[in-house]
């Protein structure tokens, strides 16, 4: 019975290489045991969720944002698990920040959530040092900030939290 925004969870980190994708995939697999989950890869750099699921790169989030005629039904990939689906990142684009901050992003999120009223959207986002992650955080009802033990400097975590602003639903997850 959660509100739409509460069904959107952004997984991010202070910087690259902190285990964001590993955590996101594990969380998606765990949640999909009881809830429908759509794992959205919002980081177009190589090595994301598409690689983890051994899928060929295909059209995805950036393509859907750039071309409103590409409906989510044409882009969402079913997995072997009944309750888990995947939306890949799509082609890298220089205007990704503008697209994420657009009305089309709001429309796309509504479409993805409307496909299944119980669906959770789990977004594997870029690190918060990238403006795209900060824009994605505006749409998320919950943010999970991955912190790599012994690697992420305290100041980087503090800066990441500052970038998120005063939000009630931010969780830190210690990885490694």
PDB file of C-alpha atoms in Angstrom:
ATOM      1  CA  UNK A   1       0.000   0.000   0.000  1.00  0.00           C
ATOM      2  CA  UNK A   2       3.020   2.271  -0.258  1.00  0.00           C
ATOM      3  CA  UNK A   3       2.772   5.540  -2.131  1.00  0.00           C
ATOM      4  CA  UNK A   4       4.376   5.575  -5.570  1.00  0.00           C
ATOM      5  CA  UNK A   5       7.449   7.487  -4.463  1.00  0.00           C
ATOM      6  CA  UNK A   6       7.999   5.100  -1.554  1.00  0.00           C
ATOM      7  CA  UNK A   7       8.220   2.228  -4.038  1.00  0.00           C
ATOM      8  CA  UNK A   8      11.274   3.814  -5.700  1.00  0.00           C
ATOM      9  CA  UNK A   9      14.608   2.975  -4.044  1.00  0.00           C
ATOM     10  CA  UNK A  10      17.874   4.483  -5.260  1.00  0.00           C
ATOM     11  CA  UNK A  11      21.088   2.627  -4.452  1.00  0.00           C
ATOM     12  CA  UNK A  12      24.087   4.918  -4.774  1.00  0.00           C
ATOM     13  CA  UNK A  13      27.467   5.607  -3.181  1.00  0.00           C
ATOM     14  CA  UNK A  14      29.847   8.449  -2.473  1.00  0.00           C
ATOM     15  CA  UNK A  15      32.220   7.385  -5.253  1.00  0.00           C
ATOM     16  CA  UNK A  16      32.883   4.633  -7.786  1.00  0.00           C
ATOM     17  CA  UNK A  17      33.940   1.097  -6.915  1.00  0.00           C
ATOM     18  CA  UNK A  18      32.123   0.777  -3.593  1.00  0.00           C
ATOM     19  CA  UNK A  19      29.940  -2.196  -4.546  1.00  0.00           C
ATOM     20  CA  UNK A  20      26.735  -0.439  -5.567  1.00  0.00           C
ATOM     21  CA  UNK A  21      25.801  -2.878  -8.321  1.00  0.00           C
ATOM     22  CA  UNK A  22      26.670  -5.933  -6.218  1.00  0.00           C
ATOM     23  CA  UNK A  23      24.437  -4.654  -3.399  1.00  0.00           C
ATOM     24  CA  UNK A  24      21.635  -3.672  -5.785  1.00  0.00           C
ATOM     25  CA  UNK A  25      21.564  -7.078  -7.478  1.00  0.00           C
ATOM     26  CA  UNK A  26      21.615  -8.888  -4.130  1.00  0.00           C
ATOM     27  CA  UNK A  27      18.841  -6.682  -2.790  1.00  0.00           C
ATOM     28  CA  UNK A  28      16.764  -7.209  -5.951  1.00  0.00           C
ATOM     29  CA  UNK A  29      17.142 -10.990  -5.753  1.00  0.00           C
ATOM     30  CA  UNK A  30      16.177 -10.973  -2.089  1.00  0.00           C
ATOM     31  CA  UNK A  31      13.176  -8.666  -2.480  1.00  0.00           C
ATOM     32  CA  UNK A  32      11.925 -10.561  -5.552  1.00  0.00           C
ATOM     33  CA  UNK A  33      11.181 -13.560  -3.343  1.00  0.00           C
ATOM     34  CA  UNK A  34       8.126 -11.731  -2.002  1.00  0.00           C
ATOM     35  CA  UNK A  35       7.533  -8.648  -4.192  1.00  0.00           C
ATOM     36  CA  UNK A  36       7.630  -7.814  -7.884  1.00  0.00           C
ATOM     37  CA  UNK A  37      10.876  -5.904  -8.489  1.00  0.00           C
ATOM     38  CA  UNK A  38      12.058  -3.938 -11.477  1.00  0.00           C
ATOM     39  CA  UNK A  39      15.813  -3.408 -11.328  1.00  0.00           C
ATOM     40  CA  UNK A  40      16.652  -0.222 -13.241  1.00  0.00           C
ATOM     41  CA  UNK A  41      20.277   0.237 -14.244  1.00  0.00           C
ATOM     42  CA  UNK A  42      20.703   4.018 -14.375  1.00  0.00           C
ATOM     43  CA  UNK A  43      24.487   3.979 -14.725  1.00  0.00           C
ATOM     44  CA  UNK A  44      25.462   3.578 -18.400  1.00  0.00           C
ATOM     45  CA  UNK A  45      29.091   2.770 -17.648  1.00  0.00           C
ATOM     46  CA  UNK A  46      30.181  -0.803 -18.499  1.00  0.00           C
ATOM     47  CA  UNK A  47      29.962  -3.519 -15.855  1.00  0.00           C
ATOM     48  CA  UNK A  48      26.496  -2.818 -14.481  1.00  0.00           C
ATOM     49  CA  UNK A  49      23.497  -5.029 -13.941  1.00  0.00           C
ATOM     50  CA  UNK A  50      23.268  -6.029 -17.599  1.00  0.00           C
ATOM     51  CA  UNK A  51      26.698  -7.641 -17.268  1.00  0.00           C
ATOM     52  CA  UNK A  52      25.790  -9.330 -13.968  1.00  0.00           C
ATOM     53  CA  UNK A  53      22.745 -10.959 -15.561  1.00  0.00           C
ATOM     54  CA  UNK A  54      24.755 -11.845 -18.678  1.00  0.00           C
ATOM     55  CA  UNK A  55      22.381  -9.983 -20.969  1.00  0.00           C
ATOM     56  CA  UNK A  56      23.344  -8.369 -24.239  1.00  0.00           C
ATOM     57  CA  UNK A  57      23.299  -4.579 -24.110  1.00  0.00           C
ATOM     58  CA  UNK A  58      19.972  -3.333 -25.431  1.00  0.00           C
ATOM     59  CA  UNK A  59      17.846  -0.235 -25.438  1.00  0.00           C
ATOM     60  CA  UNK A  60      17.045   0.921 -21.941  1.00  0.00           C
ATOM     61  CA  UNK A  61      16.494   3.876 -19.642  1.00  0.00           C
ATOM     62  CA  UNK A  62      18.374   6.546 -21.601  1.00  0.00           C
ATOM     63  CA  UNK A  63      16.682   5.464 -24.833  1.00  0.00           C
ATOM     64  CA  UNK A  64      13.209   5.556 -23.218  1.00  0.00           C
ATOM     65  CA  UNK A  65      13.914   9.038 -21.879  1.00  0.00           C
ATOM     66  CA  UNK A  66      15.129  10.310 -25.249  1.00  0.00           C
ATOM     67  CA  UNK A  67      12.333   8.697 -27.279  1.00  0.00           C
ATOM     68  CA  UNK A  68       8.843   8.797 -25.715  1.00  0.00           C
ATOM     69  CA  UNK A  69       7.579   6.336 -28.345  1.00  0.00           C
ATOM     70  CA  UNK A  70       9.664   3.618 -26.682  1.00  0.00           C
ATOM     71  CA  UNK A  71       7.267   2.346 -24.049  1.00  0.00           C
ATOM     72  CA  UNK A  72       8.577   0.426 -21.044  1.00  0.00           C
ATOM     73  CA  UNK A  73       6.809  -2.715 -22.241  1.00  0.00           C
ATOM     74  CA  UNK A  74       9.305  -2.830 -25.140  1.00  0.00           C
ATOM     75  CA  UNK A  75      12.356  -2.273 -22.918  1.00  0.00           C
ATOM     76  CA  UNK A  76      11.814  -4.272 -19.729  1.00  0.00           C
ATOM     77  CA  UNK A  77      13.523  -7.685 -19.823  1.00  0.00           C
ATOM     78  CA  UNK A  78      12.076 -10.576 -17.847  1.00  0.00           C
ATOM     79  CA  UNK A  79      14.494 -12.721 -15.880  1.00  0.00           C
ATOM     80  CA  UNK A  80      14.285 -16.379 -14.869  1.00  0.00           C
ATOM     81  CA  UNK A  81      12.760 -15.279 -11.568  1.00  0.00           C
ATOM     82  CA  UNK A  82       9.027 -14.655 -11.871  1.00  0.00           C
ATOM     83  CA  UNK A  83       9.032 -11.458  -9.839  1.00  0.00           C
ATOM     84  CA  UNK A  84      12.239  -9.879 -11.168  1.00  0.00           C
ATOM     85  CA  UNK A  85      12.556  -7.802 -14.325  1.00  0.00           C
ATOM     86  CA  UNK A  86      15.355  -5.570 -15.588  1.00  0.00           C
ATOM     87  CA  UNK A  87      15.553  -2.254 -17.409  1.00  0.00           C
ATOM     88  CA  UNK A  88      19.064  -1.701 -18.736  1.00  0.00           C
ATOM     89  CA  UNK A  89      20.837   1.653 -18.894  1.00  0.00           C
ATOM     90  CA  UNK A  90      20.554   2.148 -22.640  1.00  0.00           C
ATOM     91  CA  UNK A  91      23.081   3.988 -24.745  1.00  0.00           C
ATOM     92  CA  UNK A  92      25.484   6.424 -23.048  1.00  0.00           C
ATOM     93  CA  UNK A  93      24.347   9.979 -23.715  1.00  0.00           C
ATOM     94  CA  UNK A  94      25.965  13.334 -23.078  1.00  0.00           C
ATOM     95  CA  UNK A  95      22.557  14.805 -22.167  1.00  0.00           C
ATOM     96  CA  UNK A  96      21.589  12.132 -19.620  1.00  0.00           C
ATOM     97  CA  UNK A  97      21.323  14.634 -16.770  1.00  0.00           C
ATOM     98  CA  UNK A  98      18.874  16.764 -18.748  1.00  0.00           C
ATOM     99  CA  UNK A  99      16.831  13.666 -19.603  1.00  0.00           C
ATOM    100  CA  UNK A 100      16.711  12.457 -15.989  1.00  0.00           C
ATOM    101  CA  UNK A 101      15.595  15.911 -14.835  1.00  0.00           C
ATOM    102  CA  UNK A 102      12.844  16.038 -17.464  1.00  0.00           C
ATOM    103  CA  UNK A 103       9.093  15.501 -17.276  1.00  0.00           C
ATOM    104  CA  UNK A 104       9.630  12.367 -19.315  1.00  0.00           C
ATOM    105  CA  UNK A 105      11.410  10.783 -16.335  1.00  0.00           C
ATOM    106  CA  UNK A 106       8.368  11.395 -14.139  1.00  0.00           C
ATOM    107  CA  UNK A 107       6.101   9.944 -16.823  1.00  0.00           C
ATOM    108  CA  UNK A 108       8.338   6.895 -17.276  1.00  0.00           C
ATOM    109  CA  UNK A 109       8.444   6.191 -13.531  1.00  0.00           C
ATOM    110  CA  UNK A 110       4.644   6.403 -13.381  1.00  0.00           C
ATOM    111  CA  UNK A 111       4.359   3.990 -16.309  1.00  0.00           C
ATOM    112  CA  UNK A 112       6.785   1.525 -14.746  1.00  0.00           C
ATOM    113  CA  UNK A 113       4.998   1.603 -11.396  1.00  0.00           C
ATOM    114  CA  UNK A 114       1.544   1.402 -12.975  1.00  0.00           C
ATOM    115  CA  UNK A 115       2.402  -1.856 -14.751  1.00  0.00           C
ATOM    116  CA  UNK A 116       2.183  -3.605 -11.382  1.00  0.00           C
ATOM    117  CA  UNK A 117       0.702  -1.874  -8.322  1.00  0.00           C
ATOM    118  CA  UNK A 118       2.919  -3.890  -5.965  1.00  0.00           C
ATOM    119  CA  UNK A 119       6.137  -3.404  -7.898  1.00  0.00           C
ATOM    120  CA  UNK A 120       9.256  -1.960  -6.314  1.00  0.00           C
ATOM    121  CA  UNK A 121      11.640   0.012  -8.505  1.00  0.00           C
ATOM    122  CA  UNK A 122      15.209  -0.569  -7.415  1.00  0.00           C
ATOM    123  CA  UNK A 123      17.537   1.874  -9.175  1.00  0.00           C
ATOM    124  CA  UNK A 124      21.221   1.053  -9.496  1.00  0.00           C
ATOM    125  CA  UNK A 125      22.383   4.654  -9.762  1.00  0.00           C
ATOM    126  CA  UNK A 126      25.731   6.268 -10.390  1.00  0.00           C
ATOM    127  CA  UNK A 127      27.772   7.593  -7.458  1.00  0.00           C
ATOM    128  CA  UNK A 128      26.597  10.833  -5.847  1.00  0.00           C
ATOM    129  CA  UNK A 129      29.679  12.641  -7.131  1.00  0.00           C
ATOM    130  CA  UNK A 130      27.825  12.603 -10.482  1.00  0.00           C
ATOM    131  CA  UNK A 131      24.912  15.021 -10.925  1.00  0.00           C
ATOM    132  CA  UNK A 132      22.762  12.286 -12.486  1.00  0.00           C
ATOM    133  CA  UNK A 133      22.632  10.498  -9.120  1.00  0.00           C
ATOM    134  CA  UNK A 134      21.568  13.664  -7.361  1.00  0.00           C
ATOM    135  CA  UNK A 135      18.765  14.112  -9.922  1.00  0.00           C
ATOM    136  CA  UNK A 136      17.643  10.485  -9.482  1.00  0.00           C
ATOM    137  CA  UNK A 137      17.505  10.977  -5.712  1.00  0.00           C
ATOM    138  CA  UNK A 138      14.717  13.515  -6.214  1.00  0.00           C
ATOM    139  CA  UNK A 139      12.445  10.726  -7.482  1.00  0.00           C
ATOM    140  CA  UNK A 140      13.312   8.158  -4.832  1.00  0.00           C
ATOM    141  CA  UNK A 141      11.310   7.681  -1.681  1.00  0.00           C
ATOM    142  CA  UNK A 142      14.253   5.803  -0.194  1.00  0.00           C
ATOM    143  CA  UNK A 143      18.000   6.092  -0.763  1.00  0.00           C
ATOM    144  CA  UNK A 144      20.577   3.462   0.165  1.00  0.00           C
ATOM    145  CA  UNK A 145      24.089   4.896   0.328  1.00  0.00           C
ATOM    146  CA  UNK A 146      26.686   2.128  -0.036  1.00  0.00           C
ATOM    147  CA  UNK A 147      29.891   2.743   1.915  1.00  0.00           C
ATOM    148  CA  UNK A 148      32.922   0.510   1.337  1.00  0.00           C
ATOM    149  CA  UNK A 149      34.512  -0.453   4.674  1.00  0.00           C
ATOM    150  CA  UNK A 150      38.102   0.701   4.930  1.00  0.00           C
ATOM    151  CA  UNK A 151      37.918   2.416   1.542  1.00  0.00           C
ATOM    152  CA  UNK A 152      35.379   5.235   1.540  1.00  0.00           C
ATOM    153  CA  UNK A 153      36.791   8.273   3.347  1.00  0.00           C
ATOM    154  CA  UNK A 154      34.567   9.776   6.051  1.00  0.00           C
ATOM    155  CA  UNK A 155      34.609  13.145   4.281  1.00  0.00           C
ATOM    156  CA  UNK A 156      33.302  11.507   1.069  1.00  0.00           C
ATOM    157  CA  UNK A 157      30.366  10.045   3.010  1.00  0.00           C
ATOM    158  CA  UNK A 158      29.663  13.421   4.617  1.00  0.00           C
ATOM    159  CA  UNK A 159      29.765  15.131   1.210  1.00  0.00           C
ATOM    160  CA  UNK A 160      27.430  12.500  -0.262  1.00  0.00           C
ATOM    161  CA  UNK A 161      24.971  13.024   2.587  1.00  0.00           C
ATOM    162  CA  UNK A 162      25.149  16.795   2.061  1.00  0.00           C
ATOM    163  CA  UNK A 163      24.326  16.265  -1.620  1.00  0.00           C
ATOM    164  CA  UNK A 164      21.234  14.307  -0.628  1.00  0.00           C
ATOM    165  CA  UNK A 165      20.069  17.120   1.641  1.00  0.00           C
ATOM    166  CA  UNK A 166      17.637  16.697   4.498  1.00  0.00           C
ATOM    167  CA  UNK A 167      15.817  13.514   3.547  1.00  0.00           C
ATOM    168  CA  UNK A 168      14.015  11.248   5.997  1.00  0.00           C
ATOM    169  CA  UNK A 169      14.653   7.938   4.226  1.00  0.00           C
ATOM    170  CA  UNK A 170      18.410   7.646   3.715  1.00  0.00           C
ATOM    171  CA  UNK A 171      20.140   4.479   4.879  1.00  0.00           C
ATOM    172  CA  UNK A 172      23.842   3.758   4.933  1.00  0.00           C
ATOM    173  CA  UNK A 173      24.917   0.232   4.079  1.00  0.00           C
ATOM    174  CA  UNK A 174      28.433  -0.842   5.017  1.00  0.00           C
ATOM    175  CA  UNK A 175      29.871  -3.099   2.326  1.00  0.00           C
ATOM    176  CA  UNK A 176      32.913  -5.361   2.418  1.00  0.00           C
TER     177      UNK A 176
END
